[in-house]
CSV table of C-alpha atoms and ligand atoms in Angstrom, one decimal:
chain,number,residue,atom,x,y,z
O,42,UNK,CA,-12.7,-42.1,8.8
O,43,UNK,CA,-15.7,-40.2,7.4
O,44,UNK,CA,-16.0,-36.7,8.9
O,45,UNK,CA,-18.9,-36.4,11.4
O,46,UNK,CA,-21.5,-33.8,10.6
O,47,UNK,CA,-20.2,-31.5,13.4
O,48,UNK,CA,-16.6,-31.6,12.3
O,49,UNK,CA,-15.3,-28.6,10.5
O,50,UNK,CA,-12.2,-28.4,8.2
O,51,UNK,CA,-9.5,-26.2,9.7
O,52,UNK,CA,-9.7,-23.6,6.9
O,53,UNK,CA,-13.4,-22.9,7.7
O,54,UNK,CA,-12.8,-21.8,11.3
O,55,UNK,CA,-14.3,-18.3,11.6
O,56,UNK,CA,-11.6,-15.7,11.7
O,57,UNK,CA,-11.5,-12.0,12.3
O,58,UNK,CA,-9.7,-10.2,9.6
O,59,UNK,CA,-6.5,-8.3,10.3
O,60,UNK,CA,-5.2,-4.9,9.2
O,61,UNK,CA,-1.8,-5.2,7.5
O,62,UNK,CA,0.0,-1.9,7.3
O,63,UNK,CA,3.0,-1.4,5.0
O,64,UNK,CA,4.8,1.9,5.6
O,65,UNK,CA,8.1,3.1,4.1
O,66,UNK,CA,9.7,6.2,2.7
O,67,UNK,CA,8.4,6.6,-0.9
O,68,UNK,CA,10.8,4.9,-3.3
O,69,UNK,CA,11.5,1.9,-1.0
O,70,UNK,CA,9.4,-0.5,-3.1
O,71,UNK,CA,6.3,-0.6,-0.9
O,72,UNK,CA,3.8,-0.2,-3.8
O,73,UNK,CA,5.3,-3.0,-5.8
O,74,UNK,CA,5.4,-5.3,-2.8
O,75,UNK,CA,1.7,-4.5,-2.1
O,76,UNK,CA,0.7,-5.3,-5.7
O,77,UNK,CA,2.4,-8.6,-5.7
O,78,UNK,CA,1.0,-9.6,-2.4
O,79,UNK,CA,-2.5,-8.8,-3.6
O,80,UNK,CA,-1.9,-10.9,-6.7
O,81,UNK,CA,-0.7,-13.9,-4.7
O,82,UNK,CA,-2.8,-14.0,-1.5
O,83,UNK,CA,-6.6,-14.6,-1.4
O,84,UNK,CA,-8.7,-13.0,1.3
O,85,UNK,CA,-6.9,-9.7,1.4
O,86,UNK,CA,-8.0,-6.4,-0.2
O,87,UNK,CA,-6.4,-3.0,-0.4
O,88,UNK,CA,-7.9,-0.2,1.6
O,89,UNK,CA,-8.6,2.7,-0.9
O,90,UNK,CA,-7.8,6.0,0.9
O,91,UNK,CA,-9.3,9.4,0.3
O,92,UNK,CA,-6.9,12.1,-0.7
O,93,UNK,CA,-7.0,15.8,-1.5
O,94,UNK,CA,-3.9,15.6,-3.7
O,95,UNK,CA,-4.3,16.0,-7.5
O,96,UNK,CA,-4.5,12.8,-9.5
O,97,UNK,CA,-1.2,11.7,-11.2
O,98,UNK,CA,-1.0,10.5,-14.8
O,99,UNK,CA,-2.0,6.8,-14.9
O,100,UNK,CA,-4.0,6.9,-11.6
O,101,UNK,CA,-7.6,5.9,-11.6
O,102,UNK,CA,-10.2,7.5,-9.3
O,103,UNK,CA,-11.7,5.0,-6.8
O,104,UNK,CA,-8.9,2.5,-7.6
O,105,UNK,CA,-5.7,4.2,-6.5
O,106,UNK,CA,-7.5,6.7,-4.3
O,107,UNK,CA,-10.9,8.3,-3.9
O,108,UNK,CA,-9.9,11.8,-5.0
O,109,UNK,CA,-11.9,14.4,-3.0
O,110,UNK,CA,-11.7,18.1,-2.3
O,111,UNK,CA,-10.9,19.7,1.1
O,112,UNK,CA,-14.5,20.5,2.1
O,113,UNK,CA,-15.4,16.9,1.6
O,114,UNK,CA,-12.4,15.7,3.5
O,115,UNK,CA,-13.3,18.0,6.4
O,116,UNK,CA,-16.8,16.7,6.3
O,117,UNK,CA,-15.6,13.1,6.6
O,118,UNK,CA,-13.4,13.9,9.5
O,119,UNK,CA,-16.2,15.7,11.3
O,120,UNK,CA,-18.6,12.9,10.7
O,121,UNK,CA,-16.1,10.3,12.0
O,122,UNK,CA,-16.1,8.5,8.7
O,123,UNK,CA,-12.3,8.1,8.7
O,124,UNK,CA,-10.5,5.5,10.7
O,125,UNK,CA,-7.3,7.6,10.6
O,126,UNK,CA,-6.2,10.6,8.8
O,127,UNK,CA,-3.1,12.7,8.3
O,128,UNK,CA,-1.5,15.5,6.4
O,129,UNK,CA,1.4,14.4,4.2
O,130,UNK,CA,3.3,17.1,2.4
O,131,UNK,CA,0.6,19.7,1.7
O,132,UNK,CA,-2.2,17.2,1.1
O,133,UNK,CA,-4.6,15.3,3.3
O,134,UNK,CA,-5.1,11.5,3.3
O,135,UNK,CA,-7.5,9.3,5.2
O,136,UNK,CA,-8.8,5.8,5.5
O,137,UNK,CA,-12.6,5.4,5.1
O,138,UNK,CA,-13.9,3.4,8.1
O,139,UNK,CA,-16.9,1.6,6.7
O,140,UNK,CA,-15.1,-0.5,4.1
O,141,UNK,CA,-12.5,-1.7,6.6
O,142,UNK,CA,-14.9,-2.6,9.3
O,143,UNK,CA,-17.1,-4.6,6.9
O,144,UNK,CA,-14.0,-6.5,5.6
O,145,UNK,CA,-12.7,-7.3,9.1
O,146,UNK,CA,-16.0,-8.6,10.5
O,147,UNK,CA,-16.4,-10.7,7.3
O,148,UNK,CA,-13.0,-12.4,8.0
O,149,UNK,CA,-11.2,-10.6,5.2
O,150,UNK,CA,-7.8,-8.9,5.7
O,151,UNK,CA,-7.1,-5.4,4.6
O,152,UNK,CA,-3.8,-4.0,3.3
O,153,UNK,CA,-2.9,-0.4,4.0
O,154,UNK,CA,-0.4,1.8,2.3
O,155,UNK,CA,-0.3,4.6,4.9
O,156,UNK,CA,2.4,6.6,6.7
O,157,UNK,CA,3.6,6.5,10.3
O,158,UNK,CA,1.0,9.0,11.5
O,159,UNK,CA,-1.9,6.8,10.3
O,160,UNK,CA,-0.2,3.7,11.7
O,161,UNK,CA,0.1,5.4,15.1
O,162,UNK,CA,-3.6,6.2,15.1
O,163,UNK,CA,-4.5,2.6,14.1
O,164,UNK,CA,-2.3,1.3,16.9
O,165,UNK,CA,-4.2,3.5,19.4
O,166,UNK,CA,-7.6,2.6,18.2
O,167,UNK,CA,-7.4,-1.0,17.0
O,168,UNK,CA,-4.1,-2.6,18.3
O,169,UNK,CA,-5.4,-6.1,18.3
O,170,UNK,CA,-6.3,-6.0,14.6
O,171,UNK,CA,-3.1,-4.3,13.5
O,172,UNK,CA,0.0,-5.9,12.0
O,173,UNK,CA,2.5,-3.3,11.0
O,174,UNK,CA,5.5,-3.7,8.6
O,175,UNK,CA,8.1,-1.1,7.8
O,176,UNK,CA,10.0,-1.4,4.5
O,177,UNK,CA,13.5,0.1,4.4
O,178,UNK,CA,15.5,0.7,1.3
O,179,UNK,CA,18.8,-1.2,0.9
O,180,UNK,CA,20.7,2.1,1.3
O,181,UNK,CA,20.3,5.9,1.3
O,182,UNK,CA,22.0,6.1,-2.1
O,183,UNK,CA,19.6,3.6,-3.6
O,184,UNK,CA,16.6,5.5,-2.2
O,185,UNK,CA,17.9,8.7,-3.7
O,186,UNK,CA,18.4,7.0,-7.1
O,187,UNK,CA,14.8,5.6,-7.0
O,188,UNK,CA,13.3,8.9,-6.1
O,189,UNK,CA,15.1,10.6,-9.0
O,190,UNK,CA,14.0,7.9,-11.5
O,191,UNK,CA,10.3,8.6,-10.9
O,192,UNK,CA,9.4,10.4,-14.1
O,193,UNK,CA,6.1,11.8,-12.9
O,194,UNK,CA,7.4,14.0,-10.2
O,195,UNK,CA,8.9,17.5,-10.4
O,196,UNK,CA,12.3,18.4,-8.9
O,197,UNK,CA,10.5,20.2,-6.1
O,198,UNK,CA,8.4,17.2,-5.3
O,199,UNK,CA,11.5,15.0,-5.3
O,200,UNK,CA,13.2,17.3,-2.8
O,201,UNK,CA,10.2,17.3,-0.6
O,202,UNK,CA,10.1,13.5,-0.7
O,203,UNK,CA,13.8,13.2,0.3
O,204,UNK,CA,13.1,15.4,3.3
O,205,UNK,CA,10.0,13.4,4.1
O,206,UNK,CA,11.9,10.1,3.7
O,207,UNK,CA,14.2,10.7,6.6
O,208,UNK,CA,11.2,11.8,8.8
O,209,UNK,CA,9.4,8.6,7.8
O,210,UNK,CA,12.5,6.4,8.5
O,211,UNK,CA,12.8,7.8,12.0
O,212,UNK,CA,9.7,5.9,12.9
O,213,UNK,CA,10.9,2.4,11.9
O,214,UNK,CA,11.2,1.2,15.5
O,215,UNK,CA,7.4,1.7,16.1
O,216,UNK,CA,6.6,-1.2,13.7
O,217,UNK,CA,6.0,-4.9,14.5
O,218,UNK,CA,8.2,-6.1,11.6
O,219,UNK,CA,11.0,-4.4,9.6
O,220,UNK,CA,12.0,-5.6,6.1
O,221,UNK,CA,15.1,-4.3,4.2
O,222,UNK,CA,14.0,-4.5,0.5
O,223,UNK,CA,17.2,-5.8,-1.1
O,224,UNK,CA,15.4,-8.2,-3.3
O,225,UNK,CA,11.8,-7.7,-4.3
O,226,UNK,CA,10.9,-11.4,-4.4
O,227,UNK,CA,12.4,-12.0,-1.0
O,228,UNK,CA,10.5,-9.0,0.4
O,229,UNK,CA,7.2,-10.2,-1.0
O,230,UNK,CA,7.8,-13.7,0.5
O,231,UNK,CA,8.6,-12.1,3.8
O,232,UNK,CA,5.4,-10.2,3.9
O,233,UNK,CA,3.5,-13.3,2.8
O,234,UNK,CA,5.1,-15.2,5.7
O,235,UNK,CA,4.1,-12.5,8.2
O,236,UNK,CA,0.5,-12.5,6.9
O,237,UNK,CA,0.2,-16.2,7.1
O,238,UNK,CA,1.6,-16.4,10.6
O,239,UNK,CA,-0.5,-13.5,11.9
O,240,UNK,CA,-3.7,-15.1,10.4
O,241,UNK,CA,-3.0,-18.1,12.7
O,242,UNK,CA,-2.9,-16.0,15.9
O,243,UNK,CA,-5.2,-17.6,18.4
O,244,UNK,CA,-7.2,-14.5,19.2
O,245,UNK,CA,-8.0,-14.0,15.5
O,246,UNK,CA,-9.5,-17.5,15.1
O,247,UNK,CA,-12.7,-16.6,16.8
O,248,UNK,CA,-14.3,-19.9,15.8
O,249,UNK,CA,-11.6,-22.0,17.4
O,250,UNK,CA,-13.4,-22.8,20.7
O,251,UNK,CA,-16.3,-24.2,18.7
O,252,UNK,CA,-13.9,-26.2,16.5
O,253,UNK,CA,-12.0,-27.6,19.5
O,254,UNK,CA,-15.3,-28.7,21.1
O,255,UNK,CA,-16.3,-30.5,18.0
O,256,UNK,CA,-12.9,-32.3,18.0
O,257,UNK,CA,-13.3,-33.2,21.7
O,258,UNK,CA,-16.9,-34.4,21.3
O,259,UNK,CA,-15.7,-37.0,18.7
O,260,UNK,CA,-13.2,-38.5,21.2
M,171,5GP,P1,1.3,9.4,-2.5
M,171,5GP,O1,0.8,10.8,-2.5
M,171,5GP,O2,2.7,9.3,-3.0
M,171,5GP,O3,0.3,8.4,-3.0
M,171,5GP,O4,1.4,9.1,-0.9
M,171,5GP,C1,2.1,9.9,0.0
M,171,5GP,C2,2.2,9.2,1.3
M,171,5GP,O5,0.9,9.2,1.9
M,171,5GP,C3,2.7,7.8,1.4
M,171,5GP,O6,3.6,7.7,2.4
M,171,5GP,C4,1.4,7.0,1.7
M,171,5GP,O7,1.8,5.9,2.5
M,171,5GP,C5,0.6,8.0,2.6
M,171,5GP,N1,-0.8,7.7,2.6
M,171,5GP,C6,-1.6,7.3,1.6
M,171,5GP,N2,-2.9,7.1,2.0
M,171,5GP,C7,-2.9,7.4,3.3
M,171,5GP,C8,-3.9,7.4,4.3
M,171,5GP,O8,-5.1,7.1,4.1
M,171,5GP,N3,-3.5,7.7,5.5
M,171,5GP,C9,-2.2,8.1,5.9
M,171,5GP,N4,-2.0,8.3,7.1
M,171,5GP,N5,-1.3,8.1,5.0
M,171,5GP,C10,-1.6,7.8,3.7
């Protein structure tokens, strides 16, 4: 049967974007999972945070982070330009609000690599838009091995990260989903499955009533 002019294919139903947060202790594989997810899924973009920490070799300004100084960070906090912000180690991090709001209202999803402090703030301010995933390492020994194999960090930074890892892990139960990253491919598939199911939540499909009406009118 030919579609009537008012009928709308399912994929065109207007949808509000969601905020997909991936948190983990550093070294659990979150960054690799994020990259693969972005390569495979259309309609999702990475939130680029601001940070006051120095740029690491290989990082690109405005791609990995917007690297800013402390006065600029304070100004953004004062002006309400950050959706959430936190101090991690001795540095400050935050999520610029404008880019996220634009994406969500345009029906695009946003992926966040932020810590538990930021996730708690998003849960307080935007629970309906938030889907949070915690990535655990397969074991403590494996996490330690991965932290040591990161060439770019000094021994002092590694020690700091180990301490921070156990703090980060203590917040695992605050997340909607928990993945143990035993196999990278399986973990990426699991995050894809979460994203696809969460996109179908009724409350996110804001164009659904209109679509259902068009279906009913044709009956
Ligand atoms: P790194 O300095 O290794 O890139 O990140 C250190 C930690 O800061 C990671 O746990 C990362 O998830 C977290 N982080 C990065 N950007 C943000 C942000 O905008 N907000 C919060 N709350 N945490 C962030």
